Amino acid sequence: MTEEGNLILEIAAEKMAKAVEHLNEALLGIRAGKASPNVLKGVMVDYYGSQTPVTQVASVTVPDAKTILIQPWEKNLIPAIEKAILVANIGLTPSNNGEHIRLSIPALTEDRRRELVKQVKGEGETARVSVRNARREAVDAFKSAQKNGMPEDMAKDGENEAQKLTDRYSKQIEDALAEKEKEIMTV
């Protein structure tokens, strides 16, 4: 494989890896009935006029499988954190005792589990599309390189390598989806 061919494959692999990484991040945010600090990932608190992630203004712990405990570093932040959680619409209602905020994770209903599985599959499809787009770009780049003087057999080898990359990353996506679906459907 020429240097140009290796570069094309390297770029495609990087894009595919980013798609899988993005999928894994998205799956962390989908709660499966177990308490996880990742649920609060997108929650922003108004902290002295600027939007700040909850994790930067409070200690977030998981004392048990059904509870998230948020201990603000400044007590005057409790109302702001509660408001931020409600505004973020993550499906949890905060309760506080003046010291810290407690989020109780409700048990998932069968319908909610199915909704979450649909959401997981949607995230998976987005990742698959990104991987296929990266493959298409690589194949187009090899065809273009062939027109500019790359030998045909080398271009075909490059296209085959791009397909192998696609298969490998697609398998990672399928594995991540199956694992998350199993986690959600486990009662």
mmCIF file of C-alpha atoms in Angstrom:
data_model
loop_
_atom_site.group_PDB
_atom_site.id
_atom_site.type_symbol
_atom_site.label_atom_id
_atom_site.label_comp_id
_atom_site.label_asym_id
_atom_site.label_seq_id
_atom_site.Cartn_x
_atom_site.Cartn_y
_atom_site.Cartn_z
ATOM 1 C CA MET A 1 0.000 0.000 0.000
ATOM 2 C CA THR A 2 1.321 3.417 -0.900
ATOM 3 C CA GLU A 3 1.674 6.272 1.540
ATOM 4 C CA GLU A 4 -1.412 7.885 -0.009
ATOM 5 C CA GLY A 5 -3.408 4.660 0.435
ATOM 6 C CA ASN A 6 -2.341 4.332 4.063
ATOM 7 C CA LEU A 7 -3.346 7.938 4.697
ATOM 8 C CA ILE A 8 -6.820 7.367 3.220
ATOM 9 C CA LEU A 9 -7.316 4.282 5.424
ATOM 10 C CA GLU A 10 -5.956 6.089 8.487
ATOM 11 C CA ILE A 11 -8.447 8.936 8.040
ATOM 12 C CA ALA A 12 -11.316 6.468 7.549
ATOM 13 C CA ALA A 13 -10.307 4.480 10.649
ATOM 14 C CA GLU A 14 -10.123 7.682 12.697
ATOM 15 C CA LYS A 15 -13.636 8.739 11.615
ATOM 16 C CA MET A 16 -15.020 5.270 12.360
ATOM 17 C CA ALA A 17 -13.372 5.209 15.783
ATOM 18 C CA LYS A 18 -14.902 8.607 16.573
ATOM 19 C CA ALA A 19 -18.349 7.287 15.592
ATOM 20 C CA VAL A 20 -17.964 4.341 17.996
ATOM 21 C CA GLU A 21 -16.619 6.634 20.727
ATOM 22 C CA HIS A 22 -19.570 9.001 20.273
ATOM 23 C CA LEU A 23 -21.970 6.045 20.474
ATOM 24 C CA ASN A 24 -20.394 4.864 23.731
ATOM 25 C CA GLU A 25 -20.711 8.380 25.193
ATOM 26 C CA ALA A 26 -24.364 8.571 24.139
ATOM 27 C CA LEU A 27 -25.104 5.135 25.634
ATOM 28 C CA LEU A 28 -23.628 6.205 28.974
ATOM 29 C CA GLY A 29 -26.235 8.952 29.170
ATOM 30 C CA ILE A 30 -29.144 6.537 28.696
ATOM 31 C CA ARG A 31 -30.052 5.365 32.151
ATOM 32 C CA ALA A 32 -30.972 1.722 32.526
ATOM 33 C CA GLY A 33 -32.661 1.834 35.932
ATOM 34 C CA LYS A 34 -29.327 1.992 37.738
ATOM 35 C CA ALA A 35 -27.960 5.120 39.329
ATOM 36 C CA SER A 36 -25.016 6.629 37.476
ATOM 37 C CA PRO A 37 -23.360 10.064 37.653
ATOM 38 C CA ASN A 38 -23.437 10.073 33.818
ATOM 39 C CA VAL A 39 -27.152 10.914 33.996
ATOM 40 C CA LEU A 40 -26.114 14.425 35.076
ATOM 41 C CA LYS A 41 -23.636 14.878 32.222
ATOM 42 C CA GLY A 42 -25.676 17.505 30.347
ATOM 43 C CA VAL A 43 -27.033 19.316 33.424
ATOM 44 C CA MET A 44 -25.734 22.887 33.612
ATOM 45 C CA VAL A 45 -26.046 25.085 36.713
ATOM 46 C CA ASP A 46 -26.084 28.881 36.745
ATOM 47 C CA TYR A 47 -22.920 29.468 38.792
ATOM 48 C CA TYR A 48 -22.183 33.164 39.315
ATOM 49 C CA GLY A 49 -23.586 34.045 35.902
ATOM 50 C CA SER A 50 -22.036 31.271 33.832
ATOM 51 C CA GLN A 51 -23.388 27.855 32.885
ATOM 52 C CA THR A 52 -21.301 25.213 34.643
ATOM 53 C CA PRO A 53 -21.675 21.400 34.720
ATOM 54 C CA VAL A 54 -23.102 20.066 38.014
ATOM 55 C CA THR A 55 -19.992 17.926 38.470
ATOM 56 C CA GLN A 56 -17.874 21.093 38.714
ATOM 57 C CA VAL A 57 -19.906 22.707 41.507
ATOM 58 C CA ALA A 58 -20.734 19.628 43.572
ATOM 59 C CA SER A 59 -19.605 16.176 44.550
ATOM 60 C CA VAL A 60 -21.734 13.551 42.767
ATOM 61 C CA THR A 61 -21.754 10.069 44.311
ATOM 62 C CA VAL A 62 -23.797 6.887 43.970
ATOM 63 C CA PRO A 63 -24.346 5.472 47.485
ATOM 64 C CA ASP A 64 -26.523 2.623 46.175
ATOM 65 C CA ALA A 65 -27.980 1.305 42.892
ATOM 66 C CA LYS A 66 -31.093 3.494 43.088
ATOM 67 C CA THR A 67 -29.737 6.806 44.450
ATOM 68 C CA ILE A 68 -27.544 9.654 43.242
ATOM 69 C CA LEU A 69 -26.277 12.016 45.935
ATOM 70 C CA ILE A 70 -25.236 15.556 45.002
ATOM 71 C CA GLN A 71 -23.321 17.483 47.636
ATOM 72 C CA PRO A 72 -22.775 21.108 46.531
ATOM 73 C CA TRP A 73 -19.569 22.790 47.617
ATOM 74 C CA GLU A 74 -21.635 25.874 48.504
ATOM 75 C CA LYS A 75 -25.020 25.412 50.232
ATOM 76 C CA ASN A 76 -26.515 28.414 48.413
ATOM 77 C CA LEU A 77 -26.238 26.393 45.177
ATOM 78 C CA ILE A 78 -28.853 23.817 46.218
ATOM 79 C CA PRO A 79 -31.839 25.687 44.672
ATOM 80 C CA ALA A 80 -29.883 26.403 41.467
ATOM 81 C CA ILE A 81 -28.877 22.724 41.112
ATOM 82 C CA GLU A 82 -32.445 21.563 41.748
ATOM 83 C CA LYS A 83 -33.730 23.985 39.112
ATOM 84 C CA ALA A 84 -31.059 22.852 36.627
ATOM 85 C CA ILE A 85 -32.037 19.184 37.117
ATOM 86 C CA LEU A 86 -35.725 19.973 36.532
ATOM 87 C CA VAL A 87 -34.945 22.125 33.469
ATOM 88 C CA ALA A 88 -32.670 19.411 32.006
ATOM 89 C CA ASN A 89 -35.718 17.112 31.879
ATOM 90 C CA ILE A 90 -33.812 13.925 32.716
ATOM 91 C CA GLY A 91 -36.882 12.358 34.306
ATOM 92 C CA LEU A 92 -35.703 12.667 37.914
ATOM 93 C CA THR A 93 -37.123 14.802 40.710
ATOM 94 C CA PRO A 94 -34.589 16.214 43.184
ATOM 95 C CA SER A 95 -35.217 16.325 46.932
ATOM 96 C CA ASN A 96 -32.939 18.090 49.419
ATOM 97 C CA ASN A 97 -32.417 18.142 53.165
ATOM 98 C CA GLY A 98 -30.523 21.442 53.291
ATOM 99 C CA GLU A 99 -27.149 19.684 53.035
ATOM 100 C CA HIS A 100 -27.350 17.710 49.809
ATOM 101 C CA ILE A 101 -29.685 16.742 46.974
ATOM 102 C CA ARG A 102 -30.891 13.196 46.544
ATOM 103 C CA LEU A 103 -32.114 11.786 43.227
ATOM 104 C CA SER A 104 -34.021 8.509 43.462
ATOM 105 C CA ILE A 105 -33.948 6.407 40.324
ATOM 106 C CA PRO A 106 -37.421 4.926 39.747
ATOM 107 C CA ALA A 107 -37.785 1.338 38.609
ATOM 108 C CA LEU A 108 -38.273 1.154 34.860
ATOM 109 C CA THR A 109 -41.645 0.093 33.509
ATOM 110 C CA GLU A 110 -41.813 -2.297 30.569
ATOM 111 C CA ASP A 111 -42.929 0.568 28.279
ATOM 112 C CA ARG A 112 -40.052 2.785 29.433
ATOM 113 C CA ARG A 113 -37.599 -0.058 28.824
ATOM 114 C CA ARG A 114 -38.897 -0.418 25.250
ATOM 115 C CA GLU A 115 -38.585 3.355 24.714
ATOM 116 C CA LEU A 116 -34.980 3.243 25.952
ATOM 117 C CA VAL A 117 -34.191 0.316 23.639
ATOM 118 C CA LYS A 118 -35.613 2.337 20.702
ATOM 119 C CA GLN A 119 -33.435 5.272 21.757
ATOM 120 C CA VAL A 120 -30.387 2.973 21.930
ATOM 121 C CA LYS A 121 -31.150 1.589 18.461
ATOM 122 C CA GLY A 122 -31.484 5.139 17.107
ATOM 123 C CA GLU A 123 -28.056 6.036 18.515
ATOM 124 C CA GLY A 124 -26.692 2.840 16.974
ATOM 125 C CA GLU A 125 -28.112 3.686 13.557
ATOM 126 C CA THR A 126 -26.502 7.136 13.721
ATOM 127 C CA ALA A 127 -23.144 5.494 14.462
ATOM 128 C CA ARG A 128 -23.613 2.967 11.622
ATOM 129 C CA VAL A 129 -24.372 5.785 9.165
ATOM 130 C CA SER A 130 -21.201 7.622 10.256
ATOM 131 C CA VAL A 131 -19.120 4.463 9.730
ATOM 132 C CA ARG A 132 -20.654 3.848 6.291
ATOM 133 C CA ASN A 133 -20.028 7.480 5.325
ATOM 134 C CA ALA A 134 -16.366 7.124 6.317
ATOM 135 C CA ARG A 135 -16.123 3.975 4.159
ATOM 136 C CA ARG A 136 -17.785 5.725 1.203
ATOM 137 C CA GLU A 137 -15.360 8.657 1.508
ATOM 138 C CA ALA A 138 -12.405 6.237 1.590
ATOM 139 C CA VAL A 139 -13.666 4.329 -1.476
ATOM 140 C CA ASP A 140 -14.227 7.627 -3.329
ATOM 141 C CA ALA A 141 -10.707 8.725 -2.377
ATOM 142 C CA PHE A 142 -9.252 5.451 -3.750
ATOM 143 C CA LYS A 143 -11.204 5.860 -7.016
ATOM 144 C CA SER A 144 -9.946 9.416 -7.309
ATOM 145 C CA ALA A 145 -6.387 8.292 -6.573
ATOM 146 C CA GLN A 146 -6.713 5.606 -9.256
ATOM 147 C CA LYS A 147 -7.678 8.279 -11.790
ATOM 148 C CA ASN A 148 -4.588 10.216 -10.707
ATOM 149 C CA GLY A 149 -2.209 7.328 -11.327
ATOM 150 C CA MET A 150 -2.617 4.785 -8.504
ATOM 151 C CA PRO A 151 -2.521 1.229 -9.941
ATOM 152 C CA GLU A 152 -5.986 -0.365 -10.174
ATOM 153 C CA ASP A 153 -5.116 -3.414 -8.047
ATOM 154 C CA MET A 154 -3.765 -1.147 -5.294
ATOM 155 C CA ALA A 155 -6.957 0.944 -5.369
ATOM 156 C CA LYS A 156 -9.060 -2.248 -5.146
ATOM 157 C CA ASP A 157 -6.935 -3.487 -2.213
ATOM 158 C CA GLY A 158 -7.543 -0.139 -0.518
ATOM 159 C CA GLU A 159 -11.294 -0.443 -1.048
ATOM 160 C CA ASN A 160 -11.190 -3.958 0.446
ATOM 161 C CA GLU A 161 -9.246 -2.663 3.452
ATOM 162 C CA ALA A 162 -11.826 0.096 3.903
ATOM 163 C CA GLN A 163 -14.547 -2.596 3.929
ATOM 164 C CA LYS A 164 -12.609 -4.598 6.544
ATOM 165 C CA LEU A 165 -12.372 -1.475 8.719
ATOM 166 C CA THR A 166 -16.115 -0.935 8.288
ATOM 167 C CA ASP A 167 -16.844 -4.520 9.322
ATOM 168 C CA ARG A 168 -14.617 -4.237 12.394
ATOM 169 C CA TYR A 169 -16.191 -0.987 13.615
ATOM 170 C CA SER A 170 -19.712 -2.207 12.782
ATOM 171 C CA LYS A 171 -19.061 -5.221 15.020
ATOM 172 C CA GLN A 172 -18.007 -2.883 17.858
ATOM 173 C CA ILE A 173 -21.245 -0.937 17.396
ATOM 174 C CA GLU A 174 -23.347 -4.119 17.439
ATOM 175 C CA ASP A 175 -21.580 -5.364 20.582
ATOM 176 C CA ALA A 176 -22.122 -2.051 22.401
ATOM 177 C CA LEU A 177 -25.806 -1.992 21.419
ATOM 178 C CA ALA A 178 -26.396 -5.597 22.477
ATOM 179 C CA GLU A 179 -24.746 -4.966 25.843
ATOM 180 C CA LYS A 180 -26.784 -1.800 26.505
ATOM 181 C CA GLU A 181 -30.036 -3.461 25.398
ATOM 182 C CA LYS A 182 -29.352 -6.386 27.728
ATOM 183 C CA GLU A 183 -28.629 -3.930 30.574
ATOM 184 C CA ILE A 184 -31.913 -2.091 29.942
ATOM 185 C CA MET A 185 -34.073 -5.190 29.646
ATOM 186 C CA THR A 186 -32.624 -6.854 32.771
ATOM 187 C CA VAL A 187 -35.148 -6.363 35.547
#
